[in-house]
């Protein structure tokens, strides 16, 4: 694997999940593999889990890390070619990516969607330009349209808690006061299509995800109907895709509660975190032993470790 930009960059998801579960049992087994290697971690947006788990994953492989909050510590980047750079942007991506490649062996980048420029977000301006102009592998720590490290951690978590053949997995939209990107939902959807699960999505009208990603997945406008018999329920907000970046007036009734989960097969609850309590999901779900949210966060270390290990092994 050269770059890890989407979950599709893993040639075999099941094998990657199995490898992550093995690493979890023996995290330091390959602690020399990254000797004398450096991972640069560039953040254009905040993070708790991604930053700490990726750093921990690198350390467990013997890889050094350098971290930069790009949005407030680095020069503002210009991405257009042929531009007369007379404005606020002081450094072109061509030099920035080439220079980072002198100091690091791998670069991991977090750069969220603008939610104002659909075309620019879908072009993945930041991460694709780093991949284009850097001479080292690039790892996606959440880009405009994808969060593959989270999706891999979620696949690990589902595998660890699956007790029946072909469990039912429901991704349900949730209310939120802010417009949020589609990255987590997109990557979870891509990932779930690769697992041997019965996967459905529930969302209010107007919140359909990109049809190029959802393909033929059953979509429910009735959340309670979708939840019936579920083994895993993943709750997540996203803004409108068709009316890009907008939050329509919606029913708060889409918040997940313990009462709603009574219709499920004693479902495990999942969320990528951070989560707004009693907006997205009620306390009685998050504080229930069936909540996997902290385990998902723990599995972020092993999803990152598998990805970094594959990149280092690839040379
Ligand atoms: N789930 C996730 O990516 O968390 P952070 O935004 O805190 O990194």
GROMACS .gro file of C-alpha atoms and ligand atoms in nm:
model
  323
    1UNK     CA    1   0.000   0.000   0.000
    2UNK     CA    2   0.147   0.340  -0.101
    3UNK     CA    3  -0.114   0.588   0.027
    4UNK     CA    4  -0.408   0.524   0.262
    5UNK     CA    5  -0.667   0.773   0.142
    6UNK     CA    6  -0.988   0.567   0.153
    7UNK     CA    7  -1.093   0.232   0.297
    8UNK     CA    8  -1.066   0.097  -0.062
    9UNK     CA    9  -0.687   0.130  -0.037
   10UNK     CA   10  -0.694  -0.184   0.181
   11UNK     CA   11  -0.689  -0.473  -0.064
   12UNK     CA   12  -0.850  -0.710   0.188
   13UNK     CA   13  -1.056  -0.560   0.472
   14UNK     CA   14  -1.113  -0.893   0.650
   15UNK     CA   15  -0.739  -0.963   0.659
   16UNK     CA   16  -0.665  -0.611   0.786
   17UNK     CA   17  -0.923  -0.657   1.064
   18UNK     CA   18  -0.771  -0.995   1.159
   19UNK     CA   19  -0.423  -0.840   1.162
   20UNK     CA   20  -0.544  -0.553   1.382
   21UNK     CA   21  -0.699  -0.796   1.632
   22UNK     CA   22  -0.369  -0.989   1.643
   23UNK     CA   23  -0.175  -0.663   1.698
   24UNK     CA   24  -0.412  -0.573   1.981
   25UNK     CA   25  -0.307  -0.892   2.162
   26UNK     CA   26   0.064  -0.817   2.111
   27UNK     CA   27   0.099  -0.443   2.035
   28UNK     CA   28   0.480  -0.431   2.056
   29UNK     CA   29   0.548  -0.740   1.843
   30UNK     CA   30   0.675  -0.521   1.556
   31UNK     CA   31   0.827  -0.243   1.767
   32UNK     CA   32   1.146  -0.230   1.554
   33UNK     CA   33   0.975  -0.211   1.218
   34UNK     CA   34   0.970   0.169   1.220
   35UNK     CA   35   1.323   0.225   1.346
   36UNK     CA   36   1.463   0.552   1.211
   37UNK     CA   37   1.131   0.635   1.042
   38UNK     CA   38   0.937   0.956   1.107
   39UNK     CA   39   0.563   1.015   1.075
   40UNK     CA   40   0.459   1.378   1.025
   41UNK     CA   41   0.106   1.449   1.147
   42UNK     CA   42  -0.050   1.766   1.003
   43UNK     CA   43  -0.377   1.888   1.153
   44UNK     CA   44  -0.590   2.148   0.978
   45UNK     CA   45  -0.870   2.068   1.232
   46UNK     CA   46  -0.900   1.963   1.599
   47UNK     CA   47  -0.877   1.605   1.722
   48UNK     CA   48  -0.858   1.398   2.036
   49UNK     CA   49  -0.880   1.032   1.929
   50UNK     CA   50  -0.709   1.054   1.590
   51UNK     CA   51  -0.412   1.245   1.721
   52UNK     CA   52  -0.345   1.031   2.028
   53UNK     CA   53  -0.428   0.691   1.878
   54UNK     CA   54  -0.221   0.747   1.561
   55UNK     CA   55   0.072   0.872   1.767
   56UNK     CA   56   0.041   0.570   1.997
   57UNK     CA   57   0.020   0.334   1.696
   58UNK     CA   58   0.337   0.487   1.554
   59UNK     CA   59   0.522   0.454   1.885
   60UNK     CA   60   0.420   0.088   1.915
   61UNK     CA   61   0.590   0.031   1.578
   62UNK     CA   62   0.901   0.229   1.677
   63UNK     CA   63   0.813   0.521   1.444
   64UNK     CA   64   0.897   0.876   1.561
   65UNK     CA   65   0.622   1.136   1.529
   66UNK     CA   66   0.623   1.510   1.456
   67UNK     CA   67   0.295   1.697   1.496
   68UNK     CA   68   0.193   2.034   1.355
   69UNK     CA   69  -0.133   2.222   1.389
   70UNK     CA   70  -0.120   2.343   1.032
   71UNK     CA   71  -0.416   2.580   1.049
   72UNK     CA   72  -0.259   2.813   1.306
   73UNK     CA   73   0.114   2.729   1.304
   74UNK     CA   74   0.203   2.694   0.935
   75UNK     CA   75   0.189   2.937   0.643
   76UNK     CA   76  -0.150   2.947   0.472
   77UNK     CA   77  -0.135   2.723   0.165
   78UNK     CA   78  -0.211   2.809  -0.197
   79UNK     CA   79  -0.346   2.518  -0.402
   80UNK     CA   80  -0.412   2.681  -0.742
   81UNK     CA   81  -0.146   2.654  -1.011
   82UNK     CA   82  -0.033   2.961  -1.203
   83UNK     CA   83  -0.172   3.201  -0.942
   84UNK     CA   84  -0.003   3.533  -0.867
   85UNK     CA   85   0.024   3.484  -0.490
   86UNK     CA   86  -0.049   3.841  -0.381
   87UNK     CA   87  -0.311   3.750  -0.119
   88UNK     CA   88  -0.297   3.591   0.225
   89UNK     CA   89  -0.165   3.254   0.109
   90UNK     CA   90   0.213   3.254   0.155
   91UNK     CA   91   0.321   2.904   0.055
   92UNK     CA   92   0.227   2.684  -0.240
   93UNK     CA   93   0.134   2.320  -0.179
   94UNK     CA   94   0.408   2.219  -0.427
   95UNK     CA   95   0.685   2.344  -0.198
   96UNK     CA   96   0.507   2.258   0.128
   97UNK     CA   97   0.450   1.892   0.032
   98UNK     CA   98   0.801   1.857  -0.108
   99UNK     CA   99   0.956   2.009   0.207
  100UNK     CA  100   0.752   1.790   0.446
  101UNK     CA  101   0.880   1.495   0.242
  102UNK     CA  102   1.240   1.591   0.336
  103UNK     CA  103   1.171   1.559   0.709
  104UNK     CA  104   0.928   1.266   0.718
  105UNK     CA  105   0.893   0.914   0.578
  106UNK     CA  106   0.511   0.918   0.600
  107UNK     CA  107   0.273   1.213   0.633
  108UNK     CA  108  -0.073   1.187   0.789
  109UNK     CA  109  -0.320   1.468   0.728
  110UNK     CA  110  -0.650   1.585   0.878
  111UNK     CA  111  -0.837   1.838   0.663
  112UNK     CA  112  -1.215   1.855   0.698
  113UNK     CA  113  -1.473   1.953   0.439
  114UNK     CA  114  -1.549   2.322   0.391
  115UNK     CA  115  -1.919   2.234   0.343
  116UNK     CA  116  -1.942   2.549   0.127
  117UNK     CA  117  -1.769   2.420  -0.187
  118UNK     CA  118  -1.905   2.077  -0.286
  119UNK     CA  119  -1.680   2.048  -0.590
  120UNK     CA  120  -1.368   2.143  -0.393
  121UNK     CA  121  -1.458   1.908  -0.108
  122UNK     CA  122  -1.523   1.619  -0.346
  123UNK     CA  123  -1.193   1.689  -0.521
  124UNK     CA  124  -1.026   1.643  -0.178
  125UNK     CA  125  -0.810   1.946  -0.251
  126UNK     CA  126  -0.580   1.919   0.052
  127UNK     CA  127  -0.513   1.548   0.080
  128UNK     CA  128  -0.499   1.482  -0.295
  129UNK     CA  129  -0.256   1.768  -0.351
  130UNK     CA  130  -0.032   1.637  -0.073
  131UNK     CA  131  -0.048   1.292  -0.237
  132UNK     CA  132   0.037   1.455  -0.572
  133UNK     CA  133   0.329   1.670  -0.462
  134UNK     CA  134   0.478   1.474  -0.169
  135UNK     CA  135   0.730   1.202  -0.243
  136UNK     CA  136   0.624   0.998   0.062
  137UNK     CA  137   0.308   0.797   0.151
  138UNK     CA  138   0.005   0.996   0.270
  139UNK     CA  139  -0.239   0.872   0.536
  140UNK     CA  140  -0.590   1.015   0.566
  141UNK     CA  141  -0.671   1.116   0.927
  142UNK     CA  142  -1.014   1.245   0.807
  143UNK     CA  143  -1.051   1.437   0.489
  144UNK     CA  144  -1.343   1.620   0.330
  145UNK     CA  145  -1.525   1.303   0.229
  146UNK     CA  146  -1.360   1.011   0.411
  147UNK     CA  147  -1.246   0.891   0.752
  148UNK     CA  148  -1.102   0.548   0.672
  149UNK     CA  149  -0.905   0.500   0.997
  150UNK     CA  150  -1.235   0.537   1.184
  151UNK     CA  151  -1.410   0.293   0.949
  152UNK     CA  152  -1.136   0.035   0.996
  153UNK     CA  153  -1.163   0.072   1.376
  154UNK     CA  154  -1.541   0.028   1.343
  155UNK     CA  155  -1.493  -0.289   1.136
  156UNK     CA  156  -1.260  -0.425   1.408
  157UNK     CA  157  -1.521  -0.343   1.674
  158UNK     CA  158  -1.805  -0.509   1.480
  159UNK     CA  159  -1.591  -0.819   1.422
  160UNK     CA  160  -1.507  -0.844   1.793
  161UNK     CA  161  -1.873  -0.821   1.896
  162UNK     CA  162  -2.037  -1.030   1.624
  163UNK     CA  163  -2.202  -1.339   1.770
  164UNK     CA  164  -2.432  -1.440   1.483
  165UNK     CA  165  -2.392  -1.500   1.111
  166UNK     CA  166  -2.468  -1.189   0.905
  167UNK     CA  167  -2.569  -0.942   1.180
  168UNK     CA  168  -2.797  -0.649   1.100
  169UNK     CA  169  -2.607  -0.317   1.107
  170UNK     CA  170  -2.802   0.011   1.101
  171UNK     CA  171  -2.645   0.350   1.030
  172UNK     CA  172  -2.895   0.607   1.152
  173UNK     CA  173  -2.885   0.982   1.102
  174UNK     CA  174  -2.904   1.184   1.426
  175UNK     CA  175  -2.989   1.547   1.504
  176UNK     CA  176  -2.710   1.800   1.563
  177UNK     CA  177  -2.701   2.179   1.607
  178UNK     CA  178  -2.417   2.225   1.354
  179UNK     CA  179  -2.367   2.121   0.993
  180UNK     CA  180  -2.134   1.821   1.000
  181UNK     CA  181  -1.947   1.657   0.710
  182UNK     CA  182  -2.025   1.322   0.546
  183UNK     CA  183  -1.678   1.171   0.599
  184UNK     CA  184  -1.761   0.927   0.881
  185UNK     CA  185  -2.091   0.815   0.727
  186UNK     CA  186  -1.931   0.773   0.383
  187UNK     CA  187  -1.643   0.560   0.510
  188UNK     CA  188  -1.866   0.355   0.740
  189UNK     CA  189  -2.098   0.290   0.444
  190UNK     CA  190  -1.810   0.190   0.215
  191UNK     CA  191  -1.670  -0.035   0.487
  192UNK     CA  192  -2.005  -0.200   0.575
  193UNK     CA  193  -2.057  -0.297   0.209
  194UNK     CA  194  -1.739  -0.506   0.232
  195UNK     CA  195  -1.851  -0.696   0.546
  196UNK     CA  196  -2.080  -0.998   0.557
  197UNK     CA  197  -2.360  -0.802   0.726
  198UNK     CA  198  -2.717  -0.693   0.655
  199UNK     CA  199  -2.655  -0.318   0.627
  200UNK     CA  200  -2.928  -0.051   0.609
  201UNK     CA  201  -2.933   0.328   0.646
  202UNK     CA  202  -3.206   0.536   0.812
  203UNK     CA  203  -3.230   0.910   0.752
  204UNK     CA  204  -3.496   1.180   0.720
  205UNK     CA  205  -3.591   1.289   0.370
  206UNK     CA  206  -3.329   1.530   0.231
  207UNK     CA  207  -3.038   1.366   0.413
  208UNK     CA  208  -2.957   1.099   0.154
  209UNK     CA  209  -2.582   1.042   0.130
  210UNK     CA  210  -2.396   1.045  -0.202
  211UNK     CA  211  -2.574   0.778  -0.413
  212UNK     CA  212  -2.237   0.684  -0.568
  213UNK     CA  213  -2.145   0.558  -0.218
  214UNK     CA  214  -2.478   0.419  -0.093
  215UNK     CA  215  -2.544   0.234  -0.423
  216UNK     CA  216  -2.818  -0.024  -0.359
  217UNK     CA  217  -2.817  -0.016   0.023
  218UNK     CA  218  -3.176  -0.015   0.159
  219UNK     CA  219  -3.266   0.336   0.280
  220UNK     CA  220  -3.537   0.392   0.543
  221UNK     CA  221  -3.714   0.720   0.613
  222UNK     CA  222  -3.868   0.557   0.921
  223UNK     CA  223  -3.600   0.513   1.187
  224UNK     CA  224  -3.799   0.277   1.410
  225UNK     CA  225  -3.868   0.044   1.118
  226UNK     CA  226  -3.496   0.035   1.032
  227UNK     CA  227  -3.401  -0.044   1.393
  228UNK     CA  228  -3.615  -0.359   1.410
  229UNK     CA  229  -3.396  -0.662   1.478
  230UNK     CA  230  -3.070  -0.464   1.460
  231UNK     CA  231  -2.754  -0.610   1.616
  232UNK     CA  232  -2.545  -0.291   1.578
  233UNK     CA  233  -2.677   0.065   1.565
  234UNK     CA  234  -2.437   0.340   1.454
  235UNK     CA  235  -2.574   0.688   1.515
  236UNK     CA  236  -2.421   0.985   1.331
  237UNK     CA  237  -2.521   1.326   1.210
  238UNK     CA  238  -2.443   1.459   0.864
  239UNK     CA  239  -2.564   1.766   0.678
  240UNK     CA  240  -2.759   1.758   0.354
  241UNK     CA  241  -2.563   1.627   0.056
  242UNK     CA  242  -2.799   1.748  -0.218
  243UNK     CA  243  -2.856   2.089  -0.054
  244UNK     CA  244  -2.485   2.082   0.025
  245UNK     CA  245  -2.379   2.186   0.374
  246UNK     CA  246  -2.731   2.281   0.485
  247UNK     CA  247  -2.913   2.167   0.797
  248UNK     CA  248  -3.286   2.141   0.733
  249UNK     CA  249  -3.534   2.184   1.016
  250UNK     CA  250  -3.574   1.829   1.143
  251UNK     CA  251  -3.743   1.637   1.415
  252UNK     CA  252  -3.544   1.602   1.737
  253UNK     CA  253  -3.722   1.268   1.754
  254UNK     CA  254  -3.433   1.113   1.557
  255UNK     CA  255  -3.223   1.118   1.877
  256UNK     CA  256  -3.146   0.757   1.976
  257UNK     CA  257  -3.295   0.643   2.308
  258UNK     CA  258  -3.302   0.322   2.510
  259UNK     CA  259  -3.677   0.301   2.439
  260UNK     CA  260  -3.610   0.288   2.062
  261UNK     CA  261  -3.342   0.024   2.106
  262UNK     CA  262  -3.602  -0.211   2.258
  263UNK     CA  263  -3.702  -0.294   1.899
  264UNK     CA  264  -3.351  -0.424   1.827
  265UNK     CA  265  -3.182  -0.756   1.894
  266UNK     CA  266  -3.024  -0.610   2.212
  267UNK     CA  267  -2.815  -0.398   1.975
  268UNK     CA  268  -2.469  -0.268   2.048
  269UNK     CA  269  -2.448   0.109   2.016
  270UNK     CA  270  -2.170   0.272   1.812
  271UNK     CA  271  -2.053   0.630   1.752
  272UNK     CA  272  -1.716   0.766   1.639
  273UNK     CA  273  -1.708   1.039   1.910
  274UNK     CA  274  -1.709   1.319   2.005
  275UNK     CA  275  -2.082   1.298   2.066
  276UNK     CA  276  -2.333   1.552   2.198
  277UNK     CA  277  -2.525   1.383   2.478
  278UNK     CA  278  -2.903   1.411   2.471
  279UNK     CA  279  -2.894   1.562   2.122
  280UNK     CA  280  -2.749   1.279   1.912
  281UNK     CA  281  -2.806   1.004   2.167
  282UNK     CA  282  -2.958   0.986   2.513
  283UNK     CA  283  -2.757   0.926   2.831
  284UNK     CA  284  -2.939   0.595   2.882
  285UNK     CA  285  -2.784   0.458   2.560
  286UNK     CA  286  -2.431   0.594   2.611
  287UNK     CA  287  -2.416   0.484   2.974
  288UNK     CA  288  -2.547   0.135   2.895
  289UNK     CA  289  -2.300  -0.160   2.885
  290UNK     CA  290  -2.407  -0.214   2.522
  291UNK     CA  291  -2.234   0.109   2.422
  292UNK     CA  292  -1.912   0.036   2.230
  293UNK     CA  293  -1.796   0.395   2.187
  294UNK     CA  294  -1.488   0.369   2.409
  295UNK     CA  295  -1.391   0.035   2.254
  296UNK     CA  296  -1.420   0.195   1.910
  297UNK     CA  297  -1.184   0.470   2.027
  298UNK     CA  298  -0.942   0.208   2.160
  299UNK     CA  299  -0.951   0.027   1.826
  300UNK     CA  300  -0.839   0.346   1.654
  301UNK     CA  301  -0.487   0.262   1.776
  302UNK     CA  302  -0.491  -0.076   1.606
  303UNK     CA  303  -0.649   0.047   1.284
  304UNK     CA  304  -0.371   0.308   1.257
  305UNK     CA  305  -0.109   0.050   1.353
  306UNK     CA  306  -0.215  -0.190   1.075
  307UNK     CA  307  -0.210   0.089   0.818
  308UNK     CA  308   0.130   0.225   0.924
  309UNK     CA  309   0.275  -0.126   0.937
  310UNK     CA  310   0.157  -0.201   0.583
  311UNK     CA  311   0.305   0.126   0.455
  312UNK     CA  312   0.641   0.066   0.626
  313UNK     CA  313   0.653  -0.293   0.499
  314UNK     CA  314   0.582  -0.164   0.148
  315UNK     CA  315   0.907   0.035   0.175
  316LIG     N1  316  -1.348   0.997   1.591
  316LIG     C1  317  -1.253   1.089   1.573
  316LIG     O1  318  -1.194   1.102   1.464
  316LIG     O2  319  -1.223   1.162   1.686
  316LIG     P1  320  -1.135   1.295   1.687
  316LIG     O3  321  -1.205   1.395   1.599
  316LIG     O4  322  -1.130   1.337   1.832
  316LIG     O5  323  -0.999   1.263   1.633
   0.00000   0.00000   0.00000
